[in-house]
mmCIF file of C-alpha atoms in Angstrom:
data_model
loop_
_atom_site.group_PDB
_atom_site.id
_atom_site.type_symbol
_atom_site.label_atom_id
_atom_site.label_comp_id
_atom_site.label_asym_id
_atom_site.label_seq_id
_atom_site.Cartn_x
_atom_site.Cartn_y
_atom_site.Cartn_z
ATOM 1 C CA MET A 1 -110.143 221.905 210.094
ATOM 2 C CA ASP A 2 -110.267 218.136 209.626
ATOM 3 C CA MET A 3 -108.439 217.647 206.329
ATOM 4 C CA ALA A 4 -109.855 214.194 205.595
ATOM 5 C CA GLY A 5 -111.759 214.371 202.337
ATOM 6 C CA LYS A 6 -110.700 217.970 201.662
ATOM 7 C CA THR A 7 -109.253 218.994 198.292
ATOM 8 C CA VAL A 8 -106.138 221.168 198.395
ATOM 9 C CA LEU A 9 -104.177 222.751 195.542
ATOM 10 C CA ILE A 10 -100.570 223.632 196.349
ATOM 11 C CA THR A 11 -98.485 225.348 193.696
ATOM 12 C CA GLY A 12 -94.770 224.651 193.729
ATOM 13 C CA SER A 13 -95.300 221.394 195.588
ATOM 14 C CA THR A 14 -92.855 218.984 193.949
ATOM 15 C CA ASP A 15 -89.920 220.344 195.952
ATOM 16 C CA GLY A 16 -89.050 222.212 199.136
ATOM 17 C CA VAL A 17 -91.634 223.389 201.608
ATOM 18 C CA GLY A 18 -94.510 222.781 199.192
ATOM 19 C CA ARG A 19 -93.534 219.132 198.959
ATOM 20 C CA TYR A 20 -93.565 218.805 202.747
ATOM 21 C CA VAL A 21 -96.987 220.441 202.989
ATOM 22 C CA ALA A 22 -98.388 218.207 200.251
ATOM 23 C CA ALA A 23 -97.114 215.008 201.867
ATOM 24 C CA THR A 24 -98.364 216.034 205.306
ATOM 25 C CA LEU A 25 -101.848 216.905 204.046
ATOM 26 C CA ALA A 26 -102.047 213.661 202.085
ATOM 27 C CA ALA A 27 -101.181 211.788 205.297
ATOM 28 C CA ALA A 28 -104.076 213.637 206.968
ATOM 29 C CA GLY A 29 -106.491 212.254 204.368
ATOM 30 C CA ALA A 30 -106.701 215.172 201.969
ATOM 31 C CA SER A 31 -106.928 214.879 198.215
ATOM 32 C CA VAL A 32 -103.860 216.864 197.222
ATOM 33 C CA LEU A 33 -103.416 218.532 193.855
ATOM 34 C CA ILE A 34 -99.714 219.063 193.306
ATOM 35 C CA HIS A 35 -98.204 221.476 190.826
ATOM 36 C CA GLY A 36 -94.743 222.005 189.429
ATOM 37 C CA ARG A 37 -92.679 222.117 186.267
ATOM 38 C CA ASP A 38 -90.819 218.851 186.835
ATOM 39 C CA ALA A 39 -92.863 215.733 186.043
ATOM 40 C CA VAL A 40 -90.160 213.409 187.385
ATOM 41 C CA ARG A 41 -90.204 215.053 190.814
ATOM 42 C CA ALA A 42 -93.997 214.954 190.805
ATOM 43 C CA LYS A 43 -94.039 211.247 189.964
ATOM 44 C CA THR A 44 -91.587 210.538 192.794
ATOM 45 C CA LEU A 45 -93.715 212.423 195.325
ATOM 46 C CA ALA A 46 -96.956 210.825 194.121
ATOM 47 C CA GLY A 47 -95.385 207.388 194.400
ATOM 48 C CA GLU A 48 -94.180 208.020 197.949
ATOM 49 C CA ILE A 49 -97.620 209.195 199.040
ATOM 50 C CA LYS A 50 -99.384 206.247 197.396
ATOM 51 C CA ARG A 51 -96.968 203.690 198.894
ATOM 52 C CA ALA A 52 -97.638 205.196 202.329
ATOM 53 C CA GLY A 53 -101.291 204.224 201.875
ATOM 54 C CA HIS A 54 -102.691 207.668 201.197
ATOM 55 C CA ILE A 55 -104.716 209.098 198.315
ATOM 56 C CA GLU A 56 -102.403 209.482 195.330
ATOM 57 C CA PRO A 57 -102.105 213.174 194.433
ATOM 58 C CA VAL A 58 -103.075 214.544 191.034
ATOM 59 C CA PHE A 59 -100.262 216.347 189.241
ATOM 60 C CA TYR A 60 -100.740 219.499 187.190
ATOM 61 C CA GLN A 61 -97.734 220.610 185.188
ATOM 62 C CA ALA A 62 -97.450 224.313 184.425
ATOM 63 C CA ASP A 63 -94.799 226.994 184.072
ATOM 64 C CA LEU A 64 -96.126 229.949 186.038
ATOM 65 C CA SER A 65 -93.851 232.393 184.260
ATOM 66 C CA SER A 66 -96.584 232.272 181.610
ATOM 67 C CA LEU A 67 -100.044 233.667 182.350
ATOM 68 C CA SER A 68 -101.561 231.410 179.697
ATOM 69 C CA GLU A 69 -100.120 228.412 181.576
ATOM 70 C CA ALA A 70 -101.636 229.728 184.818
ATOM 71 C CA ARG A 71 -104.998 230.052 183.047
ATOM 72 C CA ARG A 72 -104.682 226.509 181.739
ATOM 73 C CA LEU A 73 -103.870 225.223 185.240
ATOM 74 C CA ALA A 74 -106.915 226.933 186.757
ATOM 75 C CA GLY A 75 -109.116 225.614 183.969
ATOM 76 C CA ALA A 76 -107.875 222.060 184.434
ATOM 77 C CA VAL A 77 -108.456 222.142 188.196
ATOM 78 C CA ALA A 78 -111.953 223.583 187.749
ATOM 79 C CA ALA A 79 -112.789 220.964 185.112
ATOM 80 C CA ASP A 80 -111.530 218.040 187.183
ATOM 81 C CA HIS A 81 -112.872 218.922 190.633
ATOM 82 C CA LYS A 82 -116.229 219.897 192.084
ATOM 83 C CA ARG A 83 -114.665 221.428 195.185
ATOM 84 C CA LEU A 84 -111.524 223.194 196.339
ATOM 85 C CA ASP A 85 -111.197 223.642 200.080
ATOM 86 C CA VAL A 86 -107.760 225.252 200.188
ATOM 87 C CA PHE A 87 -105.539 227.021 197.662
ATOM 88 C CA VAL A 88 -101.924 227.437 198.746
ATOM 89 C CA SER A 89 -100.060 229.825 196.448
ATOM 90 C CA ASN A 90 -96.516 228.683 197.155
ATOM 91 C CA ALA A 91 -94.736 228.575 193.784
ATOM 92 C CA GLY A 92 -92.000 231.123 193.409
ATOM 93 C CA ILE A 93 -88.465 231.960 192.399
ATOM 94 C CA GLY A 94 -85.811 233.559 194.562
ATOM 95 C CA SER A 95 -83.710 236.660 194.181
ATOM 96 C CA GLN A 96 -80.938 234.690 192.461
ATOM 97 C CA SER A 97 -82.978 232.115 190.527
ATOM 98 C CA GLN A 98 -81.626 231.747 186.984
ATOM 99 C CA GLY A 99 -79.124 234.486 187.853
ATOM 100 C CA PRO A 100 -79.404 237.885 189.549
ATOM 101 C CA GLN A 101 -79.898 239.851 186.341
ATOM 102 C CA ARG A 102 -83.234 241.323 185.275
ATOM 103 C CA GLN A 103 -85.292 238.834 183.289
ATOM 104 C CA THR A 104 -88.742 238.942 181.749
ATOM 105 C CA SER A 105 -91.577 236.448 181.642
ATOM 106 C CA ALA A 106 -93.271 234.958 178.594
ATOM 107 C CA ASP A 107 -95.641 237.923 178.735
ATOM 108 C CA GLY A 108 -92.852 240.512 178.975
ATOM 109 C CA HIS A 109 -93.233 241.266 182.688
ATOM 110 C CA GLU A 110 -90.379 241.358 185.202
ATOM 111 C CA LEU A 111 -89.881 237.692 185.975
ATOM 112 C CA ARG A 112 -90.076 237.644 189.774
ATOM 113 C CA PHE A 113 -93.170 239.855 189.788
ATOM 114 C CA ALA A 114 -94.722 237.538 187.175
ATOM 115 C CA VAL A 115 -93.976 234.206 188.848
ATOM 116 C CA ASN A 116 -94.236 235.123 192.522
ATOM 117 C CA TYR A 117 -97.208 237.458 192.281
ATOM 118 C CA LEU A 118 -99.116 237.748 189.006
ATOM 119 C CA SER A 119 -99.585 234.018 188.430
ATOM 120 C CA GLY A 120 -100.890 233.497 191.976
ATOM 121 C CA PHE A 121 -103.162 236.523 191.634
ATOM 122 C CA LEU A 122 -104.613 235.109 188.412
ATOM 123 C CA LEU A 123 -105.009 231.592 189.826
ATOM 124 C CA ALA A 124 -106.795 232.853 192.945
ATOM 125 C CA ARG A 125 -109.142 234.972 190.849
ATOM 126 C CA LEU A 126 -109.984 232.122 188.484
ATOM 127 C CA LEU A 127 -110.424 229.587 191.301
ATOM 128 C CA LEU A 128 -112.661 231.807 193.448
ATOM 129 C CA PRO A 129 -115.940 230.291 192.189
ATOM 130 C CA LEU A 130 -114.739 226.829 193.226
ATOM 131 C CA LEU A 131 -113.487 228.090 196.593
ATOM 132 C CA LYS A 132 -116.736 229.935 197.297
ATOM 133 C CA ALA A 133 -118.768 226.847 196.404
ATOM 134 C CA SER A 134 -116.690 224.833 198.908
ATOM 135 C CA ALA A 135 -116.876 227.305 201.815
ATOM 136 C CA PRO A 136 -115.651 227.327 204.488
ATOM 137 C CA SER A 137 -112.419 227.404 202.486
ATOM 138 C CA ARG A 138 -109.064 229.125 202.640
ATOM 139 C CA VAL A 139 -106.485 230.896 200.500
ATOM 140 C CA VAL A 140 -102.922 230.884 201.829
ATOM 141 C CA ASN A 141 -100.326 233.051 200.088
ATOM 142 C CA VAL A 142 -96.730 232.148 200.897
ATOM 143 C CA ALA A 143 -94.924 235.492 201.033
ATOM 144 C CA SER A 144 -91.842 236.669 202.933
ATOM 145 C CA LEU A 145 -90.486 239.075 205.531
ATOM 146 C CA GLY A 146 -88.412 240.414 202.637
ATOM 147 C CA GLN A 147 -90.671 243.219 201.364
ATOM 148 C CA HIS A 148 -89.936 246.293 199.254
ATOM 149 C CA PRO A 149 -92.446 249.075 198.490
ATOM 150 C CA ILE A 150 -93.718 249.221 194.924
ATOM 151 C CA ASP A 151 -92.591 252.159 192.799
ATOM 152 C CA PHE A 152 -95.678 252.611 190.663
ATOM 153 C CA GLU A 153 -93.693 254.712 188.190
ATOM 154 C CA ASP A 154 -91.468 251.699 187.495
ATOM 155 C CA VAL A 155 -93.230 248.539 188.677
ATOM 156 C CA MET A 156 -91.164 246.334 186.366
ATOM 157 C CA ILE A 157 -87.930 247.820 187.785
ATOM 158 C CA THR A 158 -86.341 248.828 184.508
ATOM 159 C CA ARG A 159 -84.011 251.148 186.450
ATOM 160 C CA GLY A 160 -81.816 250.265 189.425
ATOM 161 C CA TYR A 161 -82.684 246.576 189.192
ATOM 162 C CA SER A 162 -81.636 244.026 191.774
ATOM 163 C CA GLY A 163 -82.936 240.511 192.226
ATOM 164 C CA SER A 164 -83.465 241.056 195.940
ATOM 165 C CA ARG A 165 -85.542 244.187 195.355
ATOM 166 C CA ALA A 166 -87.601 242.432 192.694
ATOM 167 C CA TYR A 167 -88.208 239.449 194.966
ATOM 168 C CA ALA A 168 -89.147 241.665 197.910
ATOM 169 C CA GLN A 169 -91.530 243.734 195.756
ATOM 170 C CA SER A 170 -93.260 240.590 194.497
ATOM 171 C CA LYS A 171 -93.731 239.344 198.057
ATOM 172 C CA LEU A 172 -95.205 242.627 199.290
ATOM 173 C CA SER A 173 -97.551 242.520 196.294
ATOM 174 C CA GLN A 174 -98.799 239.120 197.477
ATOM 175 C CA ILE A 175 -99.517 240.517 200.925
ATOM 176 C CA MET A 176 -101.330 243.567 199.523
ATOM 177 C CA PHE A 177 -103.490 241.324 197.338
ATOM 178 C CA THR A 178 -104.277 239.114 200.334
ATOM 179 C CA ILE A 179 -105.615 242.079 202.308
ATOM 180 C CA ASP A 180 -107.869 243.188 199.445
ATOM 181 C CA LEU A 181 -109.032 239.641 198.723
ATOM 182 C CA ALA A 182 -109.980 239.122 202.372
ATOM 183 C CA SER A 183 -112.035 242.317 202.327
ATOM 184 C CA GLU A 184 -113.765 241.304 199.114
ATOM 185 C CA LEU A 185 -114.558 237.836 200.461
ATOM 186 C CA LYS A 186 -115.937 238.972 203.809
ATOM 187 C CA GLY A 187 -119.082 236.976 204.589
ATOM 188 C CA SER A 188 -118.415 234.408 201.856
ATOM 189 C CA GLY A 189 -116.877 231.783 204.127
ATOM 190 C CA VAL A 190 -113.562 232.054 202.270
ATOM 191 C CA THR A 191 -110.597 233.449 204.206
ATOM 192 C CA ALA A 192 -107.285 234.695 202.827
ATOM 193 C CA ASN A 193 -104.057 235.079 204.773
ATOM 194 C CA SER A 194 -100.377 235.405 203.914
ATOM 195 C CA LEU A 195 -97.216 234.447 205.761
ATOM 196 C CA HIS A 196 -93.468 234.311 205.977
ATOM 197 C CA PRO A 197 -93.085 230.601 206.762
ATOM 198 C CA ALA A 198 -89.489 230.612 208.039
ATOM 199 C CA THR A 199 -86.199 232.356 207.311
ATOM 200 C CA TYR A 200 -83.854 230.782 204.741
ATOM 201 C CA MET A 201 -85.292 227.288 204.812
ATOM 202 C CA ASN A 202 -83.176 224.419 203.515
ATOM 203 C CA THR A 203 -84.671 224.552 200.012
ATOM 204 C CA THR A 204 -83.322 224.462 196.474
ATOM 205 C CA MET A 205 -84.214 228.151 196.074
ATOM 206 C CA VAL A 206 -82.195 229.197 199.117
ATOM 207 C CA ARG A 207 -79.199 227.011 198.290
ATOM 208 C CA ALA A 208 -79.206 228.213 194.666
ATOM 209 C CA GLY A 209 -78.856 231.746 195.993
ATOM 210 C CA GLY A 210 -75.647 230.794 197.765
ATOM 211 C CA ILE A 211 -77.282 231.230 201.168
ATOM 212 C CA THR A 212 -76.607 228.933 204.106
ATOM 213 C CA PRO A 213 -79.999 227.667 205.382
ATOM 214 C CA ILE A 214 -80.893 228.568 208.971
ATOM 215 C CA SER A 215 -84.402 227.029 209.168
ATOM 216 C CA THR A 216 -85.788 223.636 208.253
ATOM 217 C CA VAL A 217 -88.419 222.887 205.659
ATOM 218 C CA GLU A 218 -90.450 221.336 208.467
ATOM 219 C CA GLN A 219 -90.509 224.614 210.419
ATOM 220 C CA GLY A 220 -91.796 226.541 207.416
ATOM 221 C CA GLY A 221 -94.168 223.764 206.488
ATOM 222 C CA GLU A 222 -95.798 223.719 209.903
ATOM 223 C CA ALA A 223 -96.407 227.475 209.674
ATOM 224 C CA ILE A 224 -98.141 227.017 206.317
ATOM 225 C CA LEU A 225 -100.156 224.082 207.672
ATOM 226 C CA HIS A 226 -101.261 226.262 210.577
ATOM 227 C CA LEU A 227 -102.986 228.636 208.129
ATOM 228 C CA VAL A 228 -104.308 225.734 206.053
ATOM 229 C CA SER A 229 -106.034 223.879 208.872
ATOM 230 C CA GLY A 230 -105.569 225.599 212.235
ATOM 231 C CA ASP A 231 -108.818 226.038 214.165
ATOM 232 C CA ASP A 232 -107.493 229.218 215.801
ATOM 233 C CA VAL A 233 -107.340 230.985 212.407
ATOM 234 C CA ALA A 234 -110.641 229.662 211.067
ATOM 235 C CA GLY A 235 -112.368 233.046 211.230
ATOM 236 C CA LYS A 236 -109.324 235.222 210.618
ATOM 237 C CA SER A 237 -108.654 236.834 207.260
ATOM 238 C CA GLY A 238 -106.488 239.501 205.669
ATOM 239 C CA LEU A 239 -103.625 238.908 208.088
ATOM 240 C CA PHE A 240 -99.877 238.472 207.679
ATOM 241 C CA PHE A 241 -98.049 235.922 209.807
ATOM 242 C CA ASN A 242 -94.384 235.513 210.639
ATOM 243 C CA GLY A 243 -94.219 231.793 211.200
ATOM 244 C CA MET A 244 -96.996 230.938 213.628
ATOM 245 C CA ARG A 245 -97.553 234.483 214.864
ATOM 246 C CA GLU A 246 -99.523 237.380 213.463
ATOM 247 C CA ALA A 247 -97.176 240.177 212.362
ATOM 248 C CA GLN A 248 -97.076 243.541 210.601
ATOM 249 C CA ALA A 249 -96.078 243.801 206.973
ATOM 250 C CA ASN A 250 -94.382 246.741 205.245
ATOM 251 C CA PRO A 251 -96.423 249.936 205.769
ATOM 252 C CA GLN A 252 -97.358 250.095 202.081
ATOM 253 C CA ALA A 253 -99.481 246.968 202.595
ATOM 254 C CA TYR A 254 -101.875 249.061 204.684
ATOM 255 C CA ASP A 255 -102.063 251.936 202.178
ATOM 256 C CA ALA A 256 -105.499 251.588 200.551
ATOM 257 C CA ASP A 257 -104.538 253.805 197.606
ATOM 258 C CA ALA A 258 -101.425 251.730 196.885
ATOM 259 C CA ARG A 259 -103.454 248.524 197.043
ATOM 260 C CA LYS A 260 -106.039 250.023 194.687
ATOM 261 C CA ARG A 261 -103.310 250.911 192.173
ATOM 262 C CA LEU A 262 -101.796 247.442 192.429
ATOM 263 C CA GLY A 263 -105.205 245.806 192.033
ATOM 264 C CA ALA A 264 -106.053 247.795 188.908
ATOM 265 C CA LEU A 265 -102.639 247.070 187.398
ATOM 266 C CA SER A 266 -102.936 243.368 188.206
ATOM 267 C CA LEU A 267 -106.355 243.079 186.563
ATOM 268 C CA GLU A 268 -104.979 244.824 183.489
ATOM 269 C CA LEU A 269 -101.817 242.717 183.224
ATOM 270 C CA THR A 270 -103.684 239.422 183.686
ATOM 271 C CA GLY A 271 -106.421 240.330 181.224
ATOM 272 C CA LEU A 272 -109.127 240.311 183.900
ATOM 273 C CA ALA A 273 -109.942 244.022 183.701
ATOM 274 C CA GLY A 274 -113.588 244.366 182.735
ATOM 275 C CA ALA A 275 -114.112 240.602 182.997
#
């Protein structure tokens, strides 16, 4: 896909791999919509892109631990833009972010499930009309090889909590949603794929977890960019990639009943049930 003139929304794009993807797409001529919580970081990135002679990105500030903030973000994007060619759901928190203990979101949901999964689910749902109107278009969900099956009797992990389990559950949820979304969008011209960009990239999230990085932001960024604009994936949808290569996710991702339960729960928790 030639990215010149395309409009791309990337959540979590003022730092880390999202920042790299945003800068690279801007250099390719795209109109980039950046998102984050930190206005100072956003201003720095926007300035760098503008000074390089590219289209200055538009910044949308939102805390995706709040579903009302996610709704506001989607509404602002829809109000400001007539098209959206790509939505990259990249924002997330790690297994140790803000400490390893169990935390809850503004809406009372387990924090990693809320930030890493529910907010992206809600944004994708609310932005679908814009994506469909801009077809061919793409949804790219940045997930992980770290995946843990969902216990539907205790989705919010009130018992036996660990940050790593919560993170891995949220990432599998993203992949499960991607498969269902791809099926729903078949024939619409909108594709949806998910990926593990790279292992332990040199990002703030990884370093904050006390982990020594083993991959570069550039490696992960190129894998994301492959799904954003690669011609070889133009007609592919509902797939999970490990870096540049198609891979298999946790078996629960391919359990239609589990996906149905997750979908119903997600609609309920985001207030979209019956909408």
